[in-house]
Coordinates of C-alpha atoms in Angstrom, one line a residue:
Chain A
M108 CA 49.5 -34.4 16.7
N109 CA 52.3 -36.1 18.5
M110 CA 54.0 -34.2 21.2
D111 CA 57.4 -35.0 19.8
S112 CA 56.8 -32.9 16.7
T113 CA 55.8 -29.8 18.7
Q114 CA 58.8 -29.5 21.0
P115 CA 58.9 -25.7 21.4
I116 CA 61.8 -23.9 19.7
T117 CA 63.7 -21.5 21.9
W118 CA 65.7 -18.5 20.9
R119 CA 68.4 -16.4 22.5
R120 CA 70.0 -13.1 21.5
Y121 CA 73.5 -13.3 20.2
G122 CA 74.8 -9.8 20.3
P123 CA 72.9 -6.7 19.1
S124 CA 72.0 -8.2 15.7
G125 CA 72.1 -11.9 16.1
L126 CA 69.5 -14.5 17.0
I127 CA 70.2 -18.2 17.7
F128 CA 67.3 -20.6 17.5
T129 CA 67.5 -24.0 19.2
F130 CA 65.2 -26.7 17.9
S131 CA 66.2 -29.7 20.0
D132 CA 68.3 -30.7 23.0
H133 CA 70.0 -33.5 21.2
A134 CA 71.6 -34.1 17.8
G135 CA 70.7 -36.9 15.4
E136 CA 69.5 -37.9 12.0
K137 CA 65.8 -37.1 12.7
V138 CA 66.7 -33.7 14.2
F139 CA 68.9 -33.1 11.2
E140 CA 66.2 -33.8 8.6
R141 CA 63.8 -31.3 10.2
L142 CA 66.5 -28.7 10.8
H143 CA 67.5 -29.1 7.2
S144 CA 64.0 -28.2 6.0
V145 CA 64.0 -25.1 8.3
A146 CA 67.4 -24.1 6.8
E147 CA 66.0 -24.5 3.3
T148 CA 63.1 -22.2 4.3
I149 CA 65.6 -19.6 5.3
E150 CA 67.6 -20.1 2.1
N151 CA 64.6 -19.9 -0.2
S152 CA 63.0 -16.9 1.5
P153 CA 65.5 -15.0 3.6
P154 CA 64.0 -12.7 6.2
P155 CA 64.5 -9.0 5.6
D156 CA 67.9 -7.6 6.6
L157 CA 69.5 -11.0 6.9
V158 CA 73.3 -10.7 6.5
D159 CA 74.4 -14.3 7.2
Y160 CA 73.2 -17.5 8.7
F161 CA 74.9 -20.5 10.3
R162 CA 73.9 -24.1 10.9
G163 CA 74.6 -26.0 14.0
Y164 CA 73.7 -29.6 15.1
T165 CA 70.5 -28.4 16.7
T166 CA 70.6 -24.6 16.0
L167 CA 70.3 -22.0 13.3
T168 CA 72.0 -18.7 13.9
L169 CA 70.7 -15.6 12.0
E170 CA 72.7 -12.4 11.7
F171 CA 70.9 -9.2 10.7
S172 CA 72.1 -5.8 9.5
E173 CA 69.9 -4.1 12.0
P174 CA 69.1 -4.8 15.7
S175 CA 67.4 -8.1 15.7
A176 CA 64.2 -7.6 17.6
A177 CA 62.2 -6.2 14.7
H178 CA 60.9 -9.3 13.0
L179 CA 61.4 -11.7 15.9
E180 CA 57.8 -12.7 16.6
S181 CA 56.9 -13.5 13.0
L182 CA 60.2 -15.1 12.4
A183 CA 59.9 -17.4 15.4
V184 CA 56.4 -18.5 14.2
E185 CA 57.7 -19.1 10.7
L186 CA 60.6 -21.2 11.8
A187 CA 58.4 -23.2 14.2
N188 CA 56.0 -23.9 11.3
A189 CA 58.8 -25.1 9.1
W190 CA 60.1 -27.3 11.9
N191 CA 56.7 -28.8 12.6
A192 CA 55.8 -29.2 8.9
R193 CA 58.5 -31.9 8.8
P194 CA 58.7 -32.4 5.1
P195 CA 60.9 -35.3 4.2
L196 CA 64.5 -34.7 3.4
E197 CA 64.7 -34.0 -0.3
S198 CA 64.5 -37.5 -1.7
E199 CA 67.6 -37.1 -3.9
S200 CA 70.4 -36.6 -1.3
R201 CA 73.5 -36.8 -3.3
L202 CA 75.8 -39.8 -2.5
I203 CA 79.4 -38.8 -2.9
E204 CA 82.3 -41.2 -2.8
I205 CA 85.5 -40.0 -1.3
P206 CA 88.6 -42.2 -2.1
V207 CA 90.8 -42.5 1.0
R208 CA 94.2 -44.0 1.6
Y209 CA 94.3 -45.1 5.3
D210 CA 97.8 -44.1 6.1
G211 CA 97.3 -41.5 8.9
P212 CA 99.7 -41.2 11.8
D213 CA 97.0 -41.7 14.4
L214 CA 95.6 -44.9 13.0
P215 CA 97.4 -47.1 15.6
R216 CA 96.1 -44.8 18.3
V217 CA 92.5 -45.1 17.1
A218 CA 92.9 -48.9 16.8
Q219 CA 94.4 -49.2 20.3
H220 CA 91.7 -47.1 21.8
A221 CA 89.0 -49.3 20.1
G222 CA 90.8 -52.5 21.0
L223 CA 90.7 -53.4 17.3
S224 CA 93.3 -54.0 14.6
V225 CA 94.2 -51.3 12.2
K226 CA 92.6 -53.3 9.4
E227 CA 89.4 -53.6 11.3
V228 CA 89.3 -49.8 12.0
C229 CA 89.7 -49.2 8.2
S230 CA 87.0 -51.6 7.3
I231 CA 84.5 -50.2 9.9
H232 CA 85.3 -46.6 8.7
L233 CA 84.6 -47.7 5.1
S234 CA 81.4 -49.5 5.8
A235 CA 79.1 -46.6 6.8
N236 CA 77.3 -43.9 5.0
Y237 CA 77.8 -40.5 6.6
R238 CA 75.5 -37.5 6.5
V239 CA 76.9 -34.0 6.2
H240 CA 75.2 -32.3 9.0
M241 CA 76.8 -28.9 8.4
I242 CA 79.7 -27.2 6.7
G243 CA 81.6 -25.0 9.1
F244 CA 84.7 -24.3 11.1
C245 CA 86.8 -23.5 8.0
P246 CA 85.7 -23.3 4.3
G247 CA 84.2 -26.6 3.2
F248 CA 84.8 -28.6 6.4
P249 CA 82.0 -31.2 6.6
Y250 CA 80.7 -32.3 10.0
L251 CA 79.9 -35.9 9.3
H252 CA 77.3 -37.9 11.3
G253 CA 77.3 -41.7 11.3
L254 CA 80.7 -42.8 12.8
D255 CA 80.5 -46.3 14.2
P256 CA 80.7 -45.7 18.0
R257 CA 83.5 -48.3 18.3
L258 CA 85.7 -45.7 16.5
N259 CA 85.0 -42.8 18.9
T260 CA 88.4 -41.5 19.9
P261 CA 89.3 -38.6 22.1
R262 CA 91.0 -35.6 20.5
L263 CA 94.8 -35.3 20.9
D264 CA 95.8 -33.7 24.1
T265 CA 98.0 -31.3 22.2
P266 CA 96.6 -30.2 18.8
R267 CA 99.0 -30.3 15.8
T268 CA 100.0 -26.9 14.6
L269 CA 99.4 -28.1 11.0
V270 CA 97.0 -30.7 9.7
S271 CA 97.3 -30.8 5.9
A272 CA 94.4 -30.4 3.5
G273 CA 92.8 -33.8 2.6
S274 CA 93.4 -35.3 6.0
V275 CA 90.6 -37.7 7.1
A276 CA 90.3 -37.6 10.8
I277 CA 88.3 -38.7 13.9
G278 CA 87.5 -36.2 16.7
G279 CA 85.5 -37.7 19.6
E280 CA 82.4 -39.2 17.9
Q281 CA 82.8 -37.2 14.7
T282 CA 84.7 -37.9 11.6
G283 CA 85.6 -35.3 9.0
I284 CA 88.0 -34.2 6.3
Y285 CA 90.2 -31.1 6.5
P286 CA 89.6 -29.0 3.3
V287 CA 92.5 -26.6 3.9
N288 CA 95.7 -26.7 6.0
R289 CA 94.8 -25.9 9.6
P290 CA 95.9 -26.5 13.1
G291 CA 93.8 -29.3 14.5
G292 CA 93.4 -31.9 17.3
W293 CA 91.6 -34.7 15.6
N294 CA 93.2 -38.2 15.0
I295 CA 94.4 -38.4 11.4
I296 CA 93.6 -41.8 10.0
G297 CA 94.1 -41.2 6.3
H298 CA 94.0 -38.8 3.4
T299 CA 92.1 -38.1 0.3
L300 CA 93.2 -36.3 -2.9
E301 CA 89.7 -35.0 -3.5
K302 CA 89.6 -31.2 -3.2
L303 CA 86.8 -30.1 -0.9
F304 CA 87.4 -26.4 -1.5
H305 CA 88.3 -24.8 -4.8
P306 CA 89.3 -21.2 -4.2
D307 CA 89.4 -20.6 -8.0
L308 CA 85.7 -21.2 -8.2
A309 CA 85.0 -18.7 -5.4
R310 CA 85.4 -15.8 -7.9
G311 CA 82.2 -16.2 -9.9
G312 CA 78.6 -15.5 -9.0
N313 CA 78.0 -19.1 -8.0
P314 CA 79.7 -19.7 -4.6
E315 CA 78.2 -23.2 -4.1
K316 CA 80.5 -24.4 -6.9
A317 CA 83.6 -23.8 -4.8
F318 CA 82.6 -26.6 -2.4
L319 CA 82.5 -30.3 -3.0
L320 CA 80.0 -31.0 -0.2
R321 CA 76.9 -29.3 1.2
A322 CA 74.7 -30.1 4.2
G323 CA 72.4 -33.0 3.5
D324 CA 74.9 -34.9 1.3
L325 CA 75.6 -38.6 2.0
I326 CA 79.2 -39.6 1.7
R327 CA 80.9 -42.9 1.6
F328 CA 84.6 -43.5 1.9
V329 CA 86.1 -45.9 -0.7
P330 CA 89.6 -47.3 -0.8
A331 CA 91.9 -45.1 -3.0
R332 CA 93.4 -46.9 -5.9
Chain B
M195 CA 86.6 -2.8 -20.3
S196 CA 88.2 -2.4 -17.0
P197 CA 91.3 -0.2 -17.0
P198 CA 94.6 -2.1 -17.1
L199 CA 96.1 -2.9 -13.7
K200 CA 98.6 -0.3 -12.5
P201 CA 101.3 -1.3 -10.1
V202 CA 101.6 1.4 -7.6
L203 CA 103.8 -0.1 -4.9
R204 CA 106.5 -2.7 -4.8
V205 CA 107.0 -4.8 -1.6
L206 CA 110.6 -4.6 -0.5
S207 CA 109.8 -6.3 2.8
P208 CA 106.3 -7.4 4.0
G209 CA 107.4 -7.0 7.6
L210 CA 105.6 -9.3 10.1
G211 CA 102.5 -9.4 7.9
L212 CA 101.1 -7.6 4.9
T213 CA 97.6 -8.4 3.4
I214 CA 94.8 -6.7 1.6
Q215 CA 91.6 -6.1 3.6
D216 CA 88.3 -4.5 2.9
R217 CA 85.1 -4.9 5.0
G218 CA 85.1 -8.6 4.4
R219 CA 82.8 -11.2 3.0
P220 CA 79.8 -11.8 5.4
G221 CA 77.1 -14.1 3.9
F222 CA 79.0 -17.4 3.5
G223 CA 78.8 -18.7 7.1
R224 CA 77.0 -21.8 6.0
F225 CA 80.0 -22.8 3.9
G226 CA 82.4 -22.3 6.8
V227 CA 83.9 -19.1 5.2
P228 CA 84.9 -16.6 7.9
R229 CA 84.1 -13.0 7.1
S230 CA 87.7 -11.7 7.3
G231 CA 88.1 -8.0 6.6
A232 CA 90.0 -5.2 8.4
M233 CA 90.7 -6.0 12.1
D234 CA 90.2 -2.3 13.0
P235 CA 87.3 -1.0 10.9
H236 CA 87.7 2.4 12.6
A237 CA 91.1 3.1 11.3
F238 CA 90.3 1.4 8.0
T239 CA 87.3 3.6 7.4
W240 CA 89.1 6.8 8.1
A241 CA 91.9 5.8 5.8
N242 CA 89.4 5.5 2.9
R243 CA 87.3 8.5 3.9
L244 CA 90.1 11.0 3.7
L245 CA 90.7 9.9 0.1
D246 CA 87.0 10.1 -0.9
N247 CA 87.2 6.3 -1.5
S248 CA 84.3 4.0 -1.3
P249 CA 83.9 2.8 2.3
N250 CA 84.7 -0.7 1.2
A251 CA 87.8 0.1 -0.9
P252 CA 90.5 -2.5 -0.2
S253 CA 93.6 -1.2 1.7
L254 CA 96.8 -2.7 2.9
E255 CA 96.8 -4.1 6.5
L256 CA 100.2 -4.0 8.1
L257 CA 101.1 -6.1 11.2
L258 CA 103.3 -4.6 13.9
Q259 CA 106.5 -3.6 12.1
G260 CA 109.1 -4.1 9.4
A261 CA 107.2 -3.4 6.1
L262 CA 109.1 -1.4 3.5
L263 CA 107.4 -0.4 0.3
E264 CA 108.7 1.4 -2.8
V265 CA 106.4 3.9 -4.6
L266 CA 106.1 3.1 -8.3
S267 CA 103.8 5.9 -9.3
D268 CA 102.9 9.3 -7.7
A269 CA 99.8 8.9 -5.6
W270 CA 97.7 10.2 -2.6
I271 CA 97.8 7.8 0.3
T272 CA 96.7 7.7 3.9
V273 CA 98.1 5.7 6.8
C274 CA 95.8 5.3 9.8
G275 CA 95.7 3.0 12.8
A276 CA 98.7 1.6 14.8
D277 CA 101.8 3.8 15.3
L278 CA 104.5 1.8 13.4
A279 CA 106.9 4.7 13.2
C280 CA 105.8 5.1 9.6
S281 CA 108.0 7.4 7.5
V282 CA 104.9 9.3 6.4
P283 CA 102.6 11.0 8.9
R284 CA 99.4 9.1 10.1
W285 CA 95.8 10.3 10.0
R286 CA 96.2 12.6 7.0
T287 CA 96.5 12.5 3.2
V288 CA 100.0 12.4 1.9
R289 CA 101.2 12.8 -1.6
V290 CA 104.0 10.2 -2.3
K291 CA 106.4 10.5 -5.2
T292 CA 107.7 7.8 -7.5
G293 CA 110.9 6.2 -6.3
S294 CA 110.3 7.1 -2.6
H295 CA 110.1 4.5 0.1
I296 CA 107.4 4.1 2.8
E297 CA 108.8 2.4 5.9
F298 CA 107.1 1.0 9.0
S299 CA 110.2 0.5 11.1
Q300 CA 109.1 0.1 14.7
N301 CA 105.9 -0.8 16.6
K302 CA 105.1 2.0 19.0
S303 CA 101.4 1.5 19.8
G304 CA 98.6 -0.6 18.4
I305 CA 99.0 -3.6 16.2
W306 CA 97.3 -3.0 12.8
A307 CA 98.0 -0.1 10.4
Y308 CA 96.1 0.6 7.2
L309 CA 97.6 2.1 4.1
A310 CA 94.9 3.3 1.7
I311 CA 95.4 4.7 -1.8
E312 CA 93.0 6.5 -4.2
G313 CA 90.6 3.9 -5.6
G314 CA 91.9 1.1 -3.4
F315 CA 94.4 -1.7 -3.8
G316 CA 93.6 -5.1 -5.3
N317 CA 93.4 -7.3 -8.2
P318 CA 90.1 -8.3 -9.8
A319 CA 91.5 -11.8 -10.2
E320 CA 91.8 -12.1 -6.5
H321 CA 88.2 -11.1 -5.7
Y322 CA 86.6 -14.0 -3.8
F323 CA 83.0 -14.3 -2.6
G324 CA 82.6 -10.6 -3.2
S325 CA 85.6 -9.4 -1.3
H326 CA 89.3 -8.6 -1.8
S327 CA 90.2 -9.5 1.8
T328 CA 93.1 -11.9 2.1
Y329 CA 92.4 -15.1 3.8
A330 CA 95.6 -16.9 2.9
D331 CA 94.9 -20.0 5.0
A332 CA 92.3 -21.1 2.5
G333 CA 93.9 -19.7 -0.6
L334 CA 91.9 -16.6 -0.8
G335 CA 94.6 -14.1 -1.8
K336 CA 98.1 -14.4 -0.3
R337 CA 100.5 -12.9 2.3
F338 CA 102.8 -10.7 0.3
E339 CA 106.5 -11.3 -0.1
P340 CA 109.5 -9.3 -1.2
G341 CA 109.2 -8.3 -4.8
D342 CA 105.4 -8.5 -5.1
L343 CA 103.7 -5.7 -6.9
L344 CA 100.6 -4.1 -5.4
H345 CA 98.1 -2.8 -7.9
G346 CA 95.6 0.0 -7.7
L347 CA 92.0 -0.5 -8.6
G348 CA 91.6 3.2 -9.5
G349 CA 92.0 4.7 -12.9
P350 CA 95.3 6.1 -14.1
E351 CA 94.6 9.7 -13.1
P352 CA 94.7 11.1 -9.6
R353 CA 91.2 11.8 -8.3
L354 CA 91.7 13.6 -5.1
E355 CA 91.9 17.3 -5.7
L356 CA 92.4 19.6 -2.7
P357 CA 91.8 23.4 -3.0
P358 CA 95.1 25.2 -3.8
S359 CA 95.5 26.6 -0.3
V360 CA 94.9 23.2 1.3
A361 CA 98.0 20.9 1.7
S362 CA 96.3 17.9 3.3
R363 CA 93.2 16.5 4.7
L364 CA 93.2 15.4 8.4
V365 CA 91.3 13.1 10.6
P366 CA 89.9 15.1 13.5
W367 CA 92.0 15.0 16.7
D368 CA 89.3 13.3 18.8
E369 CA 89.2 10.4 16.4
H370 CA 92.9 9.6 16.8
R371 CA 93.1 6.7 19.2
D372 CA 95.6 5.9 21.9
Y373 CA 95.6 2.1 21.7
R374 CA 97.4 1.7 25.0
F375 CA 94.4 2.7 26.9
P376 CA 91.2 1.1 25.6
P377 CA 87.9 2.2 27.2
P378 CA 85.8 -0.4 28.9
L379 CA 84.5 -2.7 26.1
R380 CA 80.8 -3.3 26.0
V381 CA 79.8 -7.0 26.1
W382 CA 76.4 -8.5 25.2
P383 CA 75.4 -11.7 27.1
G384 CA 76.3 -14.7 24.9
P385 CA 74.2 -17.8 24.0
Q386 CA 75.6 -19.7 27.0
W387 CA 75.5 -16.8 29.5
E388 CA 73.2 -18.9 31.7
L389 CA 75.8 -21.7 32.0
F390 CA 78.0 -19.4 34.0
S391 CA 77.5 -18.8 37.7
E392 CA 76.6 -15.3 38.8
R393 CA 79.9 -15.3 40.6
D394 CA 81.9 -16.0 37.4
R395 CA 79.9 -13.4 35.4
S396 CA 80.8 -10.8 38.1
R397 CA 84.4 -11.8 38.0
F398 CA 84.4 -11.3 34.3
F399 CA 83.2 -7.8 34.6
E400 CA 85.0 -6.8 37.8
N401 CA 88.5 -7.8 36.8
D402 CA 91.2 -6.6 34.4
W403 CA 92.1 -8.9 31.6
T404 CA 95.4 -8.9 29.9
T405 CA 95.9 -9.5 26.2
T406 CA 98.5 -12.2 25.4
S407 CA 100.9 -12.9 22.5
R408 CA 98.8 -16.0 21.6
S409 CA 96.6 -13.7 19.4
D410 CA 96.2 -13.4 15.7
R411 CA 93.5 -12.7 13.1
T412 CA 91.6 -15.8 14.2
G413 CA 91.4 -15.0 17.9
Y414 CA 92.8 -13.1 20.9
R415 CA 93.5 -15.0 24.1
L416 CA 93.1 -13.1 27.3
S417 CA 94.6 -13.9 30.7
G418 CA 93.0 -13.3 34.1
P419 CA 91.0 -15.1 36.7
T420 CA 89.8 -18.6 35.8
L421 CA 86.2 -18.9 34.7
K422 CA 84.1 -22.1 34.8
S423 CA 80.9 -22.8 32.8
G424 CA 80.3 -26.2 34.3
V425 CA 80.5 -27.7 30.8
T426 CA 83.6 -28.0 28.6
Q427 CA 81.8 -28.7 25.2
I428 CA 78.5 -27.8 23.7
L429 CA 77.0 -29.1 20.5
S430 CA 78.8 -27.2 17.8
E431 CA 77.0 -24.0 16.7
A432 CA 77.8 -20.7 15.1
V433 CA 80.6 -18.5 16.5
L434 CA 80.3 -14.8 15.5
P435 CA 83.4 -12.5 15.5
G436 CA 83.7 -10.9 18.9
S437 CA 82.4 -14.0 20.8
I438 CA 84.0 -14.6 24.2
Q439 CA 84.6 -18.3 24.3
I440 CA 85.5 -20.0 27.5
P441 CA 87.4 -23.3 26.9
G442 CA 88.0 -25.8 29.6
V443 CA 91.1 -24.1 31.0
G444 CA 88.9 -21.1 31.9
Q445 CA 90.8 -18.4 30.0
P446 CA 88.8 -16.5 27.4
I447 CA 89.4 -16.6 23.7
V448 CA 87.8 -13.8 21.7
T449 CA 87.0 -14.9 18.2
M450 CA 88.3 -12.5 15.6
N451 CA 87.6 -12.0 11.8
D452 CA 89.4 -15.1 10.5
G453 CA 88.2 -17.3 13.3
P454 CA 86.2 -20.6 12.9
T455 CA 82.5 -20.1 12.0
V456 CA 81.4 -23.0 14.2
G457 CA 82.7 -24.2 17.5
G458 CA 81.9 -26.1 20.6
Y459 CA 83.1 -23.9 23.5
P460 CA 80.5 -22.1 25.7
K461 CA 80.2 -18.4 24.8
L462 CA 79.9 -16.1 27.8
G463 CA 79.3 -13.0 25.7
L464 CA 79.9 -11.1 22.5
V465 CA 81.9 -7.9 22.4
E466 CA 79.9 -5.0 20.9
P467 CA 80.9 -4.9 17.3
A468 CA 81.7 -1.2 17.5
D469 CA 84.1 -1.8 20.3
L470 CA 85.9 -4.8 18.9
S471 CA 88.4 -2.6 17.0
W472 CA 89.8 -1.5 20.4
L473 CA 90.6 -5.1 21.4
A474 CA 92.1 -5.8 17.9
Q475 CA 94.6 -3.0 18.5
A476 CA 95.5 -4.0 22.1
R477 CA 99.1 -5.2 22.1
P478 CA 100.0 -8.2 24.3
G479 CA 100.1 -7.0 27.9
T480 CA 97.4 -4.4 27.5
K481 CA 94.8 -4.3 30.3
V482 CA 91.2 -4.4 29.1
R483 CA 88.0 -4.3 31.1
F484 CA 84.5 -5.2 30.0
T485 CA 81.1 -3.7 30.9
L486 CA 77.7 -5.1 30.3
A487 CA 76.0 -3.7 27.2
H488 CA 72.4 -2.7 27.2

């Protein structure tokens, strides 16, 4: 077995009833694929007393209703097995197109930082497929991996008090879409009319339906008509 | 068939903030949905308990001062939590009469007050991810405005029946809290505890921290000595309510119920969940101290 696949997972306590498992010291597509399969294991057979779980780039955080030590040993073994089993990412990742109008106020800033024209920035941003590594921060916010490094742009020194829902933005080496109005420090390069979060669909027994995107999806930006 | 909705209060003024809260909606972290729920579960729980409500019955959460409500139907209510100079007494059951007003005119101590009613407040059409808690930023419920009607979830008949010789039911005295003087709050080491020097960890526990006005349902900012973790960003990972995040400027932000579910600041610790309600009620300028939990 190759050493790379048996990198030990580590865990730390996170308060009286939380555990945070770290699977790698760096993020990336390969790490994501394996972490995704571990998350699916949790989803399909949640450990007893699990209240909530959260994905990170290299971590899974589990929150229990009881002090967390009880099942720790067997849980750590189970998660390590899922990590090492390395099943391929479900072959049918959804590919979702997001129509974007590149009219954001920070487009010139991004272009200037990259030493490119605004037009080049748009075409580079349009040309990649992005993987949703996780949903977090606020309801439906996708953390997208795959931004062309030429477009990496530092966050604003002073965050805006309001970034409107639908804003497409770049923060450091990440790009994302604000699903709801939020304060935020990312560079806004455009906007989409797609709704990433539908509160009206959050009332039924099928919470997934309230969200346009989920971890594992591939997305592609296309020019809005 | 569910009983028809009964308006029990009319909002004449929402004051600085008026929402509905229950125990929140844990279980949707992987969708980025914060758990929300009552900022002070201690006062929230007593408000319901006095009325024989379910422990998760939604109640009104009132911020600081200024709310004025008109009673549209006779009811038993309770007001627990912050002292907002309420026109009805706190920490006990009160029978309010149709046409009377309930006023929260002035903030005297604490931040959040809870007004509970028999059966709870709420609207089945505003029940999102299993909870009535308002999270207006994402369109889950709304912040109330003048003229809004507040509905009761209970049936049309009063349920609370006290023996004839008993006028009211009270919260025991030792459960009334003086929010000006929180006890030392227990803190569990956080996921990035090791990133902080022993010196900075000691400084965190040995100094007073002051709550600031840059605080809301998403997070409370504290001011005190500057702490350094050596890193300004970690790879984004879960942030549980009560987390003590240390951003680059070195002043802690304690994540609260409506805070982001994922973040990239190092987390020094996590406030013991049972103690977090004390911090929630600490007005700007309150001194708080922390002690290592074990």
